[in-house]
Short mmCIF file of C-alpha atoms and ligand atoms in Angstrom, two decimals:
data_model
loop_
_atom_site.label_atom_id
_atom_site.label_comp_id
_atom_site.label_asym_id
_atom_site.label_seq_id
_atom_site.Cartn_x
_atom_site.Cartn_y
_atom_site.Cartn_z
CA MET A 1 -17.99 -2.82 -25.31
CA SER A 2 -15.99 -0.21 -27.18
CA SER A 3 -13.09 1.23 -25.30
CA GLU A 4 -14.31 4.75 -25.87
CA HIS A 5 -17.57 3.96 -24.20
CA LEU A 6 -15.71 2.25 -21.41
CA LEU A 7 -13.53 5.25 -20.86
CA LYS A 8 -16.53 7.51 -20.71
CA SER A 9 -18.22 5.42 -18.10
CA LEU A 10 -14.97 5.20 -16.18
CA LEU A 11 -14.73 8.88 -15.94
CA MET A 12 -18.35 9.08 -14.89
CA LEU A 13 -17.62 6.50 -12.24
CA PHE A 14 -14.76 8.50 -10.86
CA LEU A 15 -16.69 11.72 -10.92
CA ALA A 16 -19.64 10.06 -9.24
CA LEU A 17 -17.59 8.24 -6.66
CA PHE A 18 -15.18 10.86 -5.75
CA SER A 19 -15.75 14.34 -6.72
CA ALA A 20 -18.46 16.58 -5.64
CA ASN A 21 -15.52 18.83 -6.23
CA ALA A 22 -14.12 17.57 -9.50
CA SER A 23 -14.71 20.92 -11.12
CA ASN A 24 -11.76 22.20 -9.11
CA TRP A 25 -9.62 19.83 -11.06
CA LYS A 26 -11.24 19.85 -14.46
CA ARG A 27 -9.24 22.89 -15.44
CA ASN A 28 -6.07 20.93 -14.97
CA VAL A 29 -6.17 18.89 -18.14
CA GLU A 30 -2.84 17.16 -17.67
CA VAL A 31 -3.63 15.78 -14.28
CA MET A 32 -7.12 14.75 -15.39
CA ASP A 33 -5.45 12.70 -18.11
CA ALA A 34 -3.49 10.88 -15.44
CA VAL A 35 -6.67 10.38 -13.42
CA ARG A 36 -8.34 8.89 -16.47
CA ARG A 37 -5.47 6.45 -16.90
CA GLY A 38 -5.82 5.65 -13.21
CA ALA A 39 -9.49 4.88 -13.70
CA GLN A 40 -8.64 2.54 -16.55
CA LEU A 41 -6.07 0.76 -14.40
CA ALA A 42 -8.57 0.37 -11.58
CA ILE A 43 -11.22 -1.14 -13.83
CA ASP A 44 -8.82 -3.51 -15.57
CA GLU A 45 -7.38 -4.68 -12.29
CA CYS A 46 -10.77 -5.10 -10.64
CA GLN A 47 -12.00 -7.20 -13.56
CA TYR A 48 -8.83 -9.27 -13.51
CA GLN A 49 -8.95 -9.92 -9.77
CA PHE A 50 -12.66 -10.78 -9.85
CA ARG A 51 -12.81 -12.70 -13.11
CA ASN A 52 -13.66 -15.96 -11.36
CA ARG A 53 -16.16 -14.65 -8.85
CA ARG A 54 -19.91 -14.20 -8.99
CA TRP A 55 -19.56 -10.44 -8.81
CA ASN A 56 -17.00 -9.85 -11.55
CA CYS A 57 -16.69 -6.10 -11.38
CA SER A 58 -19.06 -5.71 -14.31
CA THR A 59 -20.89 -3.01 -12.39
CA LEU A 60 -18.15 -0.65 -13.26
CA GLU A 61 -18.66 -1.17 -16.97
CA THR A 62 -22.32 -0.49 -17.07
CA VAL A 63 -23.32 1.85 -14.33
CA PRO A 64 -21.29 4.56 -12.78
CA VAL A 65 -22.33 3.78 -9.24
CA PHE A 66 -23.12 0.84 -7.07
CA GLY A 67 -26.63 -0.11 -6.28
CA LYS A 68 -27.70 0.54 -2.73
CA VAL A 69 -27.17 -3.05 -1.72
CA VAL A 70 -23.48 -3.11 -2.36
CA THR A 71 -22.30 0.30 -1.15
CA GLN A 72 -21.09 -0.89 2.24
CA THR A 73 -19.89 -4.38 1.39
CA ARG A 74 -16.43 -5.78 1.00
CA GLU A 75 -16.81 -5.46 -2.78
CA ALA A 76 -17.28 -1.72 -2.32
CA ALA A 77 -14.25 -1.70 -0.01
CA PHE A 78 -12.19 -3.23 -2.80
CA VAL A 79 -13.39 -0.72 -5.39
CA TYR A 80 -12.62 2.27 -3.19
CA ALA A 81 -9.20 0.92 -2.28
CA ILE A 82 -8.18 0.06 -5.83
CA SER A 83 -9.48 3.39 -7.14
CA ALA A 84 -7.64 5.47 -4.54
CA ALA A 85 -4.51 3.45 -5.26
CA SER A 86 -4.88 3.83 -9.01
CA VAL A 87 -5.11 7.61 -8.84
CA ALA A 88 -2.00 7.79 -6.64
CA PHE A 89 -0.23 5.38 -8.98
CA ALA A 90 -1.09 7.10 -12.24
CA VAL A 91 -0.32 10.59 -10.96
CA THR A 92 3.02 9.42 -9.56
CA ARG A 93 3.83 7.84 -12.94
CA ALA A 94 2.95 11.08 -14.66
CA CYS A 95 5.23 13.00 -12.28
CA SER A 96 8.17 10.71 -13.03
CA SER A 97 7.68 10.93 -16.76
CA GLY A 98 7.70 14.70 -16.67
CA GLU A 99 4.14 15.17 -17.89
CA LEU A 100 3.00 17.38 -15.07
CA GLU A 101 4.04 20.91 -14.34
CA LYS A 102 3.51 20.65 -10.62
CA CYS A 103 5.68 17.63 -9.91
CA GLY A 104 8.66 15.64 -11.08
CA CYS A 105 10.84 12.90 -9.69
CA ASP A 106 11.47 12.64 -6.00
CA ARG A 107 14.97 14.06 -5.66
CA ASN A 108 15.13 13.68 -1.90
CA VAL A 109 16.58 10.23 -2.29
CA HIS A 110 20.07 10.96 -3.54
CA GLY A 111 23.74 10.53 -2.82
CA VAL A 112 25.97 7.50 -2.86
CA SER A 113 25.46 4.18 -1.10
CA PRO A 114 28.24 1.60 -0.70
CA ASP A 115 27.20 -0.41 -3.76
CA PHE A 116 25.41 2.09 -5.90
CA GLN A 117 24.50 5.63 -6.62
CA TRP A 118 20.99 6.99 -6.21
CA SER A 119 19.84 8.30 -9.55
CA GLY A 120 18.05 11.25 -8.01
CA CYS A 121 14.88 10.36 -9.88
CA SER A 122 12.76 8.19 -7.64
CA ASP A 123 9.01 7.82 -7.98
CA ASN A 124 7.36 10.72 -6.20
CA ILE A 125 4.84 8.60 -4.36
CA ALA A 126 4.36 11.26 -1.69
CA TYR A 127 2.94 13.59 -4.35
CA GLY A 128 0.72 10.90 -5.85
CA VAL A 129 -0.64 9.93 -2.46
CA ALA A 130 -1.29 13.53 -1.46
CA PHE A 131 -3.08 14.12 -4.77
CA SER A 132 -5.18 11.01 -4.30
CA GLN A 133 -6.08 12.14 -0.79
CA SER A 134 -7.24 15.52 -1.97
CA PHE A 135 -9.00 14.22 -5.08
CA VAL A 136 -10.47 10.94 -3.95
CA ASP A 137 -11.24 11.59 -0.31
CA ILE A 138 -12.81 14.96 -0.77
CA ARG A 139 -16.32 13.73 -1.15
CA GLU A 140 -16.28 11.86 2.14
CA ARG A 141 -14.73 14.79 3.91
CA GLY A 142 -17.36 17.08 2.48
CA LYS A 143 -20.18 14.94 3.84
CA GLY A 144 -18.86 15.18 7.34
CA GLN A 145 -16.46 12.52 8.36
CA SER A 146 -18.59 10.92 10.95
CA SER A 147 -21.09 8.91 8.97
CA ASN A 148 -20.27 5.23 9.09
CA ARG A 149 -20.00 5.05 5.37
CA ALA A 150 -17.60 7.99 5.15
CA LEU A 151 -15.44 6.38 7.83
CA MET A 152 -15.46 3.13 5.90
CA ASN A 153 -14.60 4.76 2.58
CA LEU A 154 -11.83 6.90 4.00
CA HIS A 155 -10.28 3.91 5.71
CA ASN A 156 -10.37 1.82 2.55
CA ASN A 157 -9.02 4.65 0.39
CA GLU A 158 -6.08 4.91 2.73
CA ALA A 159 -5.59 1.13 2.77
CA GLY A 160 -5.43 1.19 -1.03
CA ARG A 161 -2.71 3.82 -1.03
CA LYS A 162 -0.83 1.85 1.64
CA ALA A 163 -0.74 -1.07 -0.79
CA ILE A 164 1.62 1.04 -2.89
CA LEU A 165 3.47 2.83 -0.09
CA ASN A 166 4.29 -0.34 1.83
CA HIS A 167 5.55 -2.13 -1.26
CA MET A 168 7.91 0.38 -2.77
CA ARG A 169 11.05 -1.23 -4.14
CA VAL A 170 14.50 -0.30 -5.28
CA GLU A 171 15.23 -0.70 -8.98
CA CYS A 172 18.67 -0.44 -10.49
CA LYS A 173 20.42 -0.13 -13.78
CA CYS A 174 23.99 -1.07 -14.60
CA HIS A 175 26.35 1.06 -16.63
CA GLY A 176 29.70 0.04 -17.96
CA VAL A 177 31.35 -1.72 -20.84
CA SER A 178 29.44 -4.70 -22.20
CA GLY A 179 27.05 -5.09 -19.34
CA SER A 180 29.61 -4.93 -16.58
CA CYS A 181 28.27 -3.14 -13.59
CA GLU A 182 30.99 -0.64 -12.88
CA VAL A 183 28.45 1.98 -12.05
CA LYS A 184 25.07 1.12 -10.72
CA THR A 185 22.32 3.68 -10.32
CA CYS A 186 19.20 2.96 -8.36
CA TRP A 187 15.93 4.64 -7.58
CA LYS A 188 12.83 3.98 -5.49
CA ALA A 189 10.04 2.68 -7.66
CA MET A 190 6.41 1.75 -7.21
CA PRO A 191 5.52 -1.94 -7.50
CA PRO A 192 3.78 -2.96 -10.74
CA PHE A 193 0.05 -2.25 -10.50
CA ARG A 194 -0.68 -5.99 -10.68
CA LYS A 195 1.18 -6.38 -7.39
CA VAL A 196 -0.95 -3.58 -5.89
CA GLY A 197 -4.06 -5.41 -7.11
CA ASN A 198 -2.87 -8.68 -5.59
CA VAL A 199 -2.24 -7.03 -2.24
CA ILE A 200 -5.67 -5.38 -2.16
CA LYS A 201 -7.36 -8.61 -3.26
CA GLU A 202 -5.71 -10.41 -0.34
CA LYS A 203 -7.05 -7.71 1.94
CA PHE A 204 -10.48 -8.25 0.38
CA ASP A 205 -10.32 -11.95 1.23
CA GLY A 206 -9.44 -11.13 4.83
CA ALA A 207 -11.59 -8.01 5.20
CA THR A 208 -12.98 -7.18 8.63
CA GLU A 209 -16.66 -6.55 9.33
CA VAL A 210 -16.85 -3.47 11.51
CA GLU A 211 -19.34 -1.33 13.40
CA GLN A 212 -19.19 2.12 14.85
CA ARG A 213 -18.11 2.77 18.39
CA LYS A 214 -17.79 6.08 20.18
CA ILE A 215 -14.58 6.66 22.05
CA GLY A 216 -14.99 9.92 23.89
CA THR A 217 -16.43 12.16 21.20
CA THR A 218 -14.66 10.39 18.35
CA LYS A 219 -16.42 7.83 16.22
CA VAL A 220 -14.31 4.89 15.16
CA LEU A 221 -14.87 1.60 13.42
CA VAL A 222 -14.12 -1.52 15.44
CA PRO A 223 -14.47 -5.22 14.54
CA ARG A 224 -18.05 -6.38 15.00
CA ASN A 225 -16.79 -9.59 16.49
CA SER A 226 -14.78 -8.56 19.52
CA GLN A 227 -12.80 -11.81 19.35
CA PHE A 228 -11.11 -10.57 16.19
CA LYS A 229 -7.96 -8.60 16.39
CA PRO A 230 -8.34 -4.98 15.31
CA HIS A 231 -7.70 -4.20 11.66
CA THR A 232 -4.55 -2.36 10.61
CA ASP A 233 -4.20 0.63 8.29
CA GLU A 234 -3.63 -1.73 5.40
CA ASP A 235 -6.69 -3.95 5.97
CA LEU A 236 -10.06 -3.46 4.29
CA VAL A 237 -13.19 -2.97 6.37
CA TYR A 238 -16.89 -3.21 5.54
CA LEU A 239 -20.18 -2.54 7.31
CA ASP A 240 -22.64 -4.87 5.58
CA PRO A 241 -22.36 -8.51 4.55
CA SER A 242 -22.49 -9.04 0.78
CA PRO A 243 -25.55 -10.37 -0.99
CA ASP A 244 -24.97 -13.72 -2.71
CA PHE A 245 -24.91 -12.10 -6.20
CA CYS A 246 -26.75 -15.14 -7.58
CA ASP A 247 -29.75 -13.54 -9.24
CA HIS A 248 -30.32 -10.72 -11.62
CA ASP A 249 -32.11 -7.86 -9.92
CA PRO A 250 -33.25 -5.14 -12.30
CA ARG A 251 -33.82 -2.75 -9.41
CA THR A 252 -30.22 -2.97 -8.30
CA PRO A 253 -27.62 -1.64 -10.70
CA GLY A 254 -24.83 -4.12 -11.22
CA MET A 255 -26.75 -7.04 -9.78
CA LEU A 256 -26.45 -9.09 -12.96
CA GLY A 257 -26.69 -12.60 -11.53
CA THR A 258 -24.64 -15.52 -12.79
CA VAL A 259 -26.83 -16.89 -15.60
CA GLY A 260 -24.58 -17.45 -18.61
CA ARG A 261 -21.31 -17.21 -16.69
CA TYR A 262 -18.53 -19.69 -17.47
CA CYS A 263 -17.77 -22.10 -14.67
CA ASN A 264 -15.23 -24.82 -13.96
CA LYS A 265 -16.77 -28.26 -13.62
CA THR A 266 -13.96 -29.73 -11.52
CA SER A 267 -13.28 -26.83 -9.18
CA LYS A 268 -14.71 -26.82 -5.67
CA ALA A 269 -13.95 -23.11 -5.27
CA ILE A 270 -16.13 -20.13 -6.17
CA ASP A 271 -15.28 -20.52 -9.88
CA GLY A 272 -16.68 -24.08 -9.78
CA CYS A 273 -20.06 -24.72 -11.38
CA GLU A 274 -21.68 -25.65 -8.09
CA LEU A 275 -20.97 -22.34 -6.38
CA MET A 276 -20.87 -20.07 -9.43
CA CYS A 277 -24.27 -21.27 -10.64
CA CYS A 278 -25.79 -21.19 -7.15
CA GLY A 279 -27.01 -24.77 -7.50
CA ARG A 280 -29.09 -24.06 -10.64
CA GLY A 281 -26.96 -26.38 -12.75
CA PHE A 282 -25.16 -25.65 -16.00
CA HIS A 283 -25.09 -26.19 -19.75
CA THR A 284 -22.21 -27.97 -21.42
CA GLU A 285 -21.09 -27.17 -24.91
CA GLU A 286 -18.24 -28.47 -27.07
CA VAL A 287 -16.28 -25.66 -28.61
CA GLU A 288 -13.25 -25.65 -30.82
CA VAL A 289 -10.24 -23.74 -29.58
CA VAL A 290 -7.14 -22.91 -31.54
CA ASP A 291 -3.91 -23.14 -29.63
CA ARG A 292 -0.19 -22.93 -30.32
CA CYS A 293 1.51 -26.28 -30.18
CA SER A 294 4.62 -28.27 -31.19
CA CYS A 295 6.68 -25.15 -30.87
CA LYS A 296 10.23 -25.38 -32.20
CA PHE A 297 13.14 -23.11 -31.53
CA HIS A 298 14.94 -22.02 -34.70
CA TRP A 299 18.54 -20.86 -34.84
CA CYS A 300 18.67 -17.92 -34.37
CA CYS A 301 16.38 -16.63 -32.75
CA TYR A 302 12.75 -17.32 -33.14
CA VAL A 303 10.16 -19.82 -32.12
CA LYS A 304 7.78 -21.34 -34.60
CA CYS A 305 4.58 -23.02 -33.56
CA LYS A 306 1.83 -24.92 -35.25
CA GLN A 307 -1.77 -24.15 -34.74
CA CYS A 308 -3.68 -27.00 -33.24
CA ARG A 309 -7.38 -27.28 -33.03
CA LYS A 310 -8.96 -29.16 -30.25
CA MET A 311 -12.42 -29.58 -28.83
CA VAL A 312 -12.96 -28.57 -25.23
CA GLU A 313 -16.02 -28.62 -23.03
CA MET A 314 -17.28 -25.26 -21.86
CA HIS A 315 -19.78 -24.96 -19.06
CA THR A 316 -22.12 -22.05 -18.52
CA CYS A 317 -24.55 -21.46 -15.68
CA ARG A 318 -28.28 -22.03 -16.19
C1 NAG B 1 -19.36 -10.44 -15.89
O1 NAG B 1 -20.54 -11.16 -15.72
C2 NAG B 1 -21.61 -10.76 -16.54
C3 NAG B 1 -22.83 -11.60 -16.21
O2 NAG B 1 -23.01 -11.73 -14.84
C4 NAG B 1 -21.22 -10.90 -18.00
O3 NAG B 1 -22.27 -10.43 -18.83
C5 NAG B 1 -19.94 -10.11 -18.26
O4 NAG B 1 -19.48 -10.34 -19.58
C6 NAG B 1 -18.84 -10.49 -17.29
N1 NAG B 1 -17.75 -9.55 -17.47
C7 NAG B 1 -16.47 -9.93 -17.52
C8 NAG B 1 -15.47 -8.86 -17.69
O5 NAG B 1 -16.15 -11.11 -17.45
C1 NAG B 2 -10.61 -25.98 -13.17
O1 NAG B 2 -10.33 -26.24 -11.79
C2 NAG B 2 -9.29 -27.20 -11.59
C3 NAG B 2 -9.24 -27.51 -10.10
O2 NAG B 2 -9.20 -26.32 -9.34
C4 NAG B 2 -7.99 -26.64 -12.16
O3 NAG B 2 -6.95 -27.57 -11.99
C5 NAG B 2 -8.17 -26.33 -13.66
O4 NAG B 2 -7.02 -25.72 -14.18
C6 NAG B 2 -9.38 -25.42 -13.87
N1 NAG B 2 -9.64 -25.31 -15.31
C7 NAG B 2 -9.69 -24.14 -15.94
C8 NAG B 2 -10.01 -24.19 -17.39
O5 NAG B 2 -9.52 -23.08 -15.37
#
């Protein structure tokens, strides 16, 4: 799929998912650029994290919205969380790099610590998070916050942003003659987006099935199984169990099925042929792959490799 087409459908996805109110923002071209980069990050990360699963995030490529079946599942929880995180991330990046008029570095972290000096230019995650809240959450807020689905989405959006907020780090740079560290300047930085993806994927694996409960006049989501400990702000929650994603269903957007998917013959996990192919069996094909091999280090300083061809077995689901 061409990247231009992908970008277009990304933007459609974001508009569809998030913004009854996007027109408020459309005028702000700079920030919409950052949002577009956020969308790209979210898609790439989703496809990376789900590359070995039956549902491989392909929905996002082809249709801008989920089919009905998957709107309240843990897959949806992941998509909302990663999307809310990606908008916060990309806008924060844009602030730090000076692209946006309305924000810059976070200069609140400053001064001198025993071992280093704050640079005065930390990532302005507070701005990115606030932007994500106003941009991403607005649709749920508009619908009235009390529907189960709105509660679920808002919770997962927040959990996604927490995956950045709770994993901020300190990065430093040394200054001085020939790499000595006479002066060290440091700043607060966001984790790499891959780390954010890993955190949210872990939360996906341990997501909590919830139902609505009324406490006084407030509606809240509580674990369906009362034996489970309540979820935290950082955990993902979902209302409906997922379908098995085994079969193509033309009536459900994104329900592509697993026919033709690669699988791993020796794995017992979800990427293994047994589970991936839902017991339908698989085809095996010998294909030639070209690899780098017999690499030698040459003085100084490069590595030279040969190209080796070898035959490997590839398995695809029937
Ligand atoms: C995801 O799976 C579908 C089939 O279910 C396949 O057509 C598509 O290429 C896969 N996408 C990625 C990114 O692996
Ligand atoms: C297949 O699965 C096995 C066992 O989990 C693993 O060791 C191997 O690296 C996998 N092969 C590929 C090509 O991913």
